[in-house]
mmCIF file of C-alpha atoms in Angstrom:
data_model
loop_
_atom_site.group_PDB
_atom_site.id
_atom_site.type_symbol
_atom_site.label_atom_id
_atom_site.label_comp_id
_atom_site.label_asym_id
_atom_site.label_seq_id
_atom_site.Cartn_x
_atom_site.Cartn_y
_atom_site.Cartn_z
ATOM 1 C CA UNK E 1 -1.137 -18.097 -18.576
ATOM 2 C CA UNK E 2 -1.715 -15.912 -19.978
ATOM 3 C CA UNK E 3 -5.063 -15.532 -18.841
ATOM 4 C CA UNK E 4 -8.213 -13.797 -20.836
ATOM 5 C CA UNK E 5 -10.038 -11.307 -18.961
ATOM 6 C CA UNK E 6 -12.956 -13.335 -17.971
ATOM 7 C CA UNK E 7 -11.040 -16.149 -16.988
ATOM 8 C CA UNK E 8 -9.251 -14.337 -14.189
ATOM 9 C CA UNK E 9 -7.672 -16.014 -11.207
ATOM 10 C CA UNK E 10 -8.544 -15.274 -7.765
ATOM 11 C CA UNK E 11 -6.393 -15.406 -4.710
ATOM 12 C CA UNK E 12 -8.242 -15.691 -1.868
ATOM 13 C CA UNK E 13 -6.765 -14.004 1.693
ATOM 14 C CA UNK E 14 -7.459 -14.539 4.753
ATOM 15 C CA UNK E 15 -3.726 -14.560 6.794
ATOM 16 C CA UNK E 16 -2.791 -12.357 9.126
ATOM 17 C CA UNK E 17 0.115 -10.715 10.723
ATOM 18 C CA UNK E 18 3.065 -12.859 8.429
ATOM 19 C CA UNK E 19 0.575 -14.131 6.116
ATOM 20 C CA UNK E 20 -0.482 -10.333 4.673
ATOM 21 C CA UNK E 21 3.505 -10.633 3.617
ATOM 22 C CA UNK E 22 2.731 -14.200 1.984
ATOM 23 C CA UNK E 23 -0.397 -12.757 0.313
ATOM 24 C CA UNK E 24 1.798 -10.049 -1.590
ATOM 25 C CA UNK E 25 4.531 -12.442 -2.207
ATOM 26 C CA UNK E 26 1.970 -14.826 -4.034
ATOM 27 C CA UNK E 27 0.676 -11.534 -5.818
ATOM 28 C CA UNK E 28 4.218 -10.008 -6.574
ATOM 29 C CA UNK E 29 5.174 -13.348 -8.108
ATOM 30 C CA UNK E 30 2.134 -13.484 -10.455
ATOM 31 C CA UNK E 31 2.355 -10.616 -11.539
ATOM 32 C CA UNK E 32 5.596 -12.063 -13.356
ATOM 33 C CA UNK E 33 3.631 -14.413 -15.055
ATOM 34 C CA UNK E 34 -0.164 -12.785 -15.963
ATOM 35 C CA UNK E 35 -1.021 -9.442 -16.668
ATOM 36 C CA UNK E 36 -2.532 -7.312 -13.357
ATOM 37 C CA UNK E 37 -5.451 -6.829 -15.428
ATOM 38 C CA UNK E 38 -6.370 -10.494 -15.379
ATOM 39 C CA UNK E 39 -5.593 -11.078 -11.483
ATOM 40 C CA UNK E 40 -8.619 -10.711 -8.706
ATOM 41 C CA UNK E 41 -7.282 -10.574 -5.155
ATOM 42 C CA UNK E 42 -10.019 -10.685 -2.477
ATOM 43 C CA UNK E 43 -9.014 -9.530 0.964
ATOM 44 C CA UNK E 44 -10.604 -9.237 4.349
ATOM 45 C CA UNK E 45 -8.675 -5.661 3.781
ATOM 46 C CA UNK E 46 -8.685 -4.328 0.782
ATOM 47 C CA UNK E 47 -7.490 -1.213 1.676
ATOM 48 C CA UNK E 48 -3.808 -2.991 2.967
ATOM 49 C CA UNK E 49 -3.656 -4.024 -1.065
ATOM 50 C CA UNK E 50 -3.535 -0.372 -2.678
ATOM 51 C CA UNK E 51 -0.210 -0.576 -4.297
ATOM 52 C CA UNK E 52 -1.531 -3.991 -6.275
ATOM 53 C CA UNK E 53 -4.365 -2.389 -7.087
ATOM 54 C CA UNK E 54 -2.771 0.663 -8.228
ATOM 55 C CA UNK E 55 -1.065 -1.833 -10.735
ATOM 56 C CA UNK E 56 -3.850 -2.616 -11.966
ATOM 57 C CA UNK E 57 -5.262 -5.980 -9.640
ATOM 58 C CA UNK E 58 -8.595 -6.123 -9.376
ATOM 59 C CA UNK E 59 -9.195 -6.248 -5.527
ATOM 60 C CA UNK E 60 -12.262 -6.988 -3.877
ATOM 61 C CA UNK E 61 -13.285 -7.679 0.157
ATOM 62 C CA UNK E 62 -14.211 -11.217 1.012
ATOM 63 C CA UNK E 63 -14.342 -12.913 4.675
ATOM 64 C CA UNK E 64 -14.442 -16.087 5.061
ATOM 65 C CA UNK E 65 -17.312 -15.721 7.722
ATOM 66 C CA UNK E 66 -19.221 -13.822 4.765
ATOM 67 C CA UNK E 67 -20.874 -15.780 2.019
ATOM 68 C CA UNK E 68 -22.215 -12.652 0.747
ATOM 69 C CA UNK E 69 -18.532 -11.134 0.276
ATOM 70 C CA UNK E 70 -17.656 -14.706 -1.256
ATOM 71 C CA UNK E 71 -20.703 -14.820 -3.729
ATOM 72 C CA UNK E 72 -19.142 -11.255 -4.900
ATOM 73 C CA UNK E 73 -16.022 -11.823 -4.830
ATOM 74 C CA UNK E 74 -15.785 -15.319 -7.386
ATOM 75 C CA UNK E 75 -18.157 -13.613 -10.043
ATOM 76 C CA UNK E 76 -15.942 -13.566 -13.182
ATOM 77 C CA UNK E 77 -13.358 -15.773 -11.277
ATOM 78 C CA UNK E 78 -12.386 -19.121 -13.782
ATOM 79 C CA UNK E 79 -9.856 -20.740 -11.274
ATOM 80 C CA UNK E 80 -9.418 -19.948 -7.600
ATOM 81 C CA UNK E 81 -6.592 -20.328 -4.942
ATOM 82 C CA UNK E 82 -8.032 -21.124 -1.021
ATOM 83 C CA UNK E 83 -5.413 -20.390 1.249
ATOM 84 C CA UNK E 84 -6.181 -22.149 4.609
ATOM 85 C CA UNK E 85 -7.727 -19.871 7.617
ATOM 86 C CA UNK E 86 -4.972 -19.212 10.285
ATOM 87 C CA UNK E 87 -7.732 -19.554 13.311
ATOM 88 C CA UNK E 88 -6.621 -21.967 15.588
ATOM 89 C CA UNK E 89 -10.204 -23.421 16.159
ATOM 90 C CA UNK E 90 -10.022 -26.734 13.719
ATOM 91 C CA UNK E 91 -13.847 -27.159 13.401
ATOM 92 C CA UNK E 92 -14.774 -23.072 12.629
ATOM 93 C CA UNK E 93 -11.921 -23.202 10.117
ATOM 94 C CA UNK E 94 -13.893 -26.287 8.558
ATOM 95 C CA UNK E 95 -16.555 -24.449 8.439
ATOM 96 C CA UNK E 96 -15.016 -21.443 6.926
ATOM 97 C CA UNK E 97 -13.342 -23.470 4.489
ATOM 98 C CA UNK E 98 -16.766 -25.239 3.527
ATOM 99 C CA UNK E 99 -18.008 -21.690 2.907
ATOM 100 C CA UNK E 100 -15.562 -20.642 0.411
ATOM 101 C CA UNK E 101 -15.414 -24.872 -1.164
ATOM 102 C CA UNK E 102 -19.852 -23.652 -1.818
ATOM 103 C CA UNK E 103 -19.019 -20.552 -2.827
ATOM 104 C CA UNK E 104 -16.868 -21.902 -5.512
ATOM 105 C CA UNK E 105 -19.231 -24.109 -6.773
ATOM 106 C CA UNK E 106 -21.967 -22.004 -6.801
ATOM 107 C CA UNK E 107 -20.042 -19.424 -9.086
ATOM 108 C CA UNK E 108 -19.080 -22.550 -11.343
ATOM 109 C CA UNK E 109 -15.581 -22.168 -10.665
ATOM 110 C CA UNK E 110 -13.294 -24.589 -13.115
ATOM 111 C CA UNK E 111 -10.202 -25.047 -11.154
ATOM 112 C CA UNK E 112 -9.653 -24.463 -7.619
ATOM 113 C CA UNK E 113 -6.345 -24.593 -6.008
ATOM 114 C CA UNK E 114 -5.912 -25.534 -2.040
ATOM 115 C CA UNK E 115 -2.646 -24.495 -0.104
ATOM 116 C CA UNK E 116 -3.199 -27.660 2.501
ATOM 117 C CA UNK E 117 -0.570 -29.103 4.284
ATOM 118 C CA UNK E 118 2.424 -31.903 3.275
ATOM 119 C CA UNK E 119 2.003 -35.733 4.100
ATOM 120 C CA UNK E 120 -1.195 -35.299 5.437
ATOM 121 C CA UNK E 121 -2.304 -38.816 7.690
ATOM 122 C CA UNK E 122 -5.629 -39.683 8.724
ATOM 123 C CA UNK E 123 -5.838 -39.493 12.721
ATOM 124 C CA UNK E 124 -2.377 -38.522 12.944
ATOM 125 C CA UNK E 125 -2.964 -34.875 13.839
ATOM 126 C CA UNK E 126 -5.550 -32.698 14.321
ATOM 127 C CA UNK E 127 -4.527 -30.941 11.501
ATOM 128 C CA UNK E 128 -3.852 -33.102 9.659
ATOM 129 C CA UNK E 129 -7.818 -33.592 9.525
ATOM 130 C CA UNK E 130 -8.584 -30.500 9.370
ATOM 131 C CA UNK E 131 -6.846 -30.094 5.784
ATOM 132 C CA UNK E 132 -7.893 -34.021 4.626
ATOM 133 C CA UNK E 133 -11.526 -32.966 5.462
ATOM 134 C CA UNK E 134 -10.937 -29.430 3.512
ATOM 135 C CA UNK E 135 -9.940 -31.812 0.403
ATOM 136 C CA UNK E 136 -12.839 -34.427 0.881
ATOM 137 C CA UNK E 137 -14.839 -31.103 0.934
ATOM 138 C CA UNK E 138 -13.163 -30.036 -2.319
ATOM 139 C CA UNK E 139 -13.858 -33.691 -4.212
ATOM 140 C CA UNK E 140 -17.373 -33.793 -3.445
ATOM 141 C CA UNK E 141 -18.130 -30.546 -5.740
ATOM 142 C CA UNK E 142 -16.574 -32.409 -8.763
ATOM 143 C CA UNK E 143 -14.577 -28.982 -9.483
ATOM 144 C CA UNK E 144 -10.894 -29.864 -10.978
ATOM 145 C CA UNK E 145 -8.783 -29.339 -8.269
ATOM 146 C CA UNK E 146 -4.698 -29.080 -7.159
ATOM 147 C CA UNK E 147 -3.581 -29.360 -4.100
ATOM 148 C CA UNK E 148 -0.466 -28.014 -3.096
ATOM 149 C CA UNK E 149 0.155 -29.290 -0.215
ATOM 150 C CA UNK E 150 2.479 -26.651 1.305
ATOM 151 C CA UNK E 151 5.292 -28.235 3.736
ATOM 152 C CA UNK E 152 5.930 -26.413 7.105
ATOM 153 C CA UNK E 153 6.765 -23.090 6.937
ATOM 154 C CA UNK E 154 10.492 -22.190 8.152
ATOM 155 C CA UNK E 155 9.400 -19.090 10.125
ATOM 156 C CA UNK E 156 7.021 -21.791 12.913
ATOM 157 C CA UNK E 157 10.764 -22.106 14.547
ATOM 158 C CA UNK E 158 10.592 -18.766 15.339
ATOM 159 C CA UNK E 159 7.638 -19.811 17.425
ATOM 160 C CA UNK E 160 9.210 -22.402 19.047
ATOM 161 C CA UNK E 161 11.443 -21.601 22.538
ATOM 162 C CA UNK E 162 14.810 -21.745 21.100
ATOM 163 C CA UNK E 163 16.610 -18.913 22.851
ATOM 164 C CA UNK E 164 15.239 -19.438 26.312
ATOM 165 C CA UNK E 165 16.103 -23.501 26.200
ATOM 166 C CA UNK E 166 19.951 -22.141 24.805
ATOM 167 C CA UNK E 167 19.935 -19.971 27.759
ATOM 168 C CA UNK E 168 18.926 -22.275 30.618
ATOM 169 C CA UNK E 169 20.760 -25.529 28.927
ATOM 170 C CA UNK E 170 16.519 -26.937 28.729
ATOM 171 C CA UNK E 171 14.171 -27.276 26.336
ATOM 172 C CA UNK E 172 10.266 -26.097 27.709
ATOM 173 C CA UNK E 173 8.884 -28.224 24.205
ATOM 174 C CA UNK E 174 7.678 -31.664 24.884
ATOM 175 C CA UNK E 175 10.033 -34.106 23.951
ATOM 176 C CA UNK E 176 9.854 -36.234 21.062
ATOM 177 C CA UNK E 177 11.022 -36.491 17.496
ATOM 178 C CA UNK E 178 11.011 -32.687 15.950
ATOM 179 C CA UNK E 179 12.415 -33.307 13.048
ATOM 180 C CA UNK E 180 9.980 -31.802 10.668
ATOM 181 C CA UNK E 181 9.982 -30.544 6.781
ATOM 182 C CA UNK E 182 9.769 -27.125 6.268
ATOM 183 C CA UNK E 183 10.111 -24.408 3.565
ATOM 184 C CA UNK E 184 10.066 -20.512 2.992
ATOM 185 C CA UNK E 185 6.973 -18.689 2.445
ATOM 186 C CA UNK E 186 9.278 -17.051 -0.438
ATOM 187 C CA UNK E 187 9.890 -20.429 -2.310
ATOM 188 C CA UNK E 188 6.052 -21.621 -1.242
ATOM 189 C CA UNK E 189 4.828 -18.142 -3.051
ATOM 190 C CA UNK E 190 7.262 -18.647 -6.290
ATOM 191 C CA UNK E 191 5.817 -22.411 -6.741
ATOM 192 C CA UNK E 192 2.376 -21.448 -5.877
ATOM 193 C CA UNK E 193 2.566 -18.538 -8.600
ATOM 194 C CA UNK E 194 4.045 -20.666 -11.100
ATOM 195 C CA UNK E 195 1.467 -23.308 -10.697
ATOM 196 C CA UNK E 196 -1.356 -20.741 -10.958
ATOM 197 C CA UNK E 197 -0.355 -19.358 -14.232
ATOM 198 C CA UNK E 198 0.018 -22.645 -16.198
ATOM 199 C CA UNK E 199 -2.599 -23.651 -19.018
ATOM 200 C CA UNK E 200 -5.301 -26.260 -16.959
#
């Protein structure tokens, strides 16, 4: 920004397994931008997050489960990045989303960013719903808001059968048009710092 202390930005995690990695590539590329002093990161683990806050990141515990942890963890916070839960079930991670949306407004948050998901269509996927709901949820508080809308990330091939339907000459996905657009966490994390650190 650079950013005042008192007007620090928050980036809320909540990934697992690959998503710790995106967590510290968001961190690692705004720390390029704003000074560590002026960054809050709040973590289901904040022990995983010592080297950042060795640097001089202000981390803090939050769950989304946990409105206490949230009510801590946005005091101070001008501007805040959700990343969307990883659980798989669509309606508790509405409901943890909605936690963290209250949260927000409740500690008068100014800006709040939203990871989402690209070319989002009503009924089209499950989803798909999940993240329009998450942005209806967002709109009704009246806080400022961007949403990224993050495109497919490249490593969900890796989840996908590939070596096993080279191997037997079949595919074991349904069939149907795959074609899909997708980008690295790396490039996702470099656009998503960037975006934080501008002037709103």
């Amino acid at each position: 920004m650079p950013v005042k202390r008192g007007e620090q930005i928050d980036v809320d995690c909540h990934y697992r397994c690959k998503r710790k990695a995106w967590n510290a590539l968001i961190l690692s590329h705004l720390l390029d931008h704003i000074p560590a002093r002026d960054i809050i990161a709040c973590v289901r683990n904040p022990q995983a997050m010592h080297a950042y806050q060795a640097r001089g990141v202000d981390i803090r515990f939050c769950d989304y489960d946990q409105a206490s942890s949230l009510a801590h963890a946005f005091q101070g916070v001008s501007q805040s990045l959700l990343i969307s839960s990883p659980i798989l079930d669509n309606a508790a991670r509405l409901q943890q989303h909605s936690q963290v949306i209250a949260a927000a407004k409740q500690a008068s948050i100014s800006h709040i960013l939203y990871t989402g998901f690209a070319f989002p269509t009503p009924g089209a996927s499950a989803l798909a719903d999940l993240h329009l709901a998450t942005e209806q949820a967002i709109l009704d508080t009246g806080i400022p808001f961007t949403f990224l809308r993050n495109a497919l990330y490249i490593d969900f091939a890796g989840s996908l059968p590939l070596h096993s339907a080279v191997a037997n000459g079949c595919p074991t996905v349904p069939p149907g048009d795959w074609r899909f657009h997708a980008v690295s966490r790396a490039d996702l994390a470099k656009g998503i710092a960037a975006v934080l650190a501008e002037p709103k």
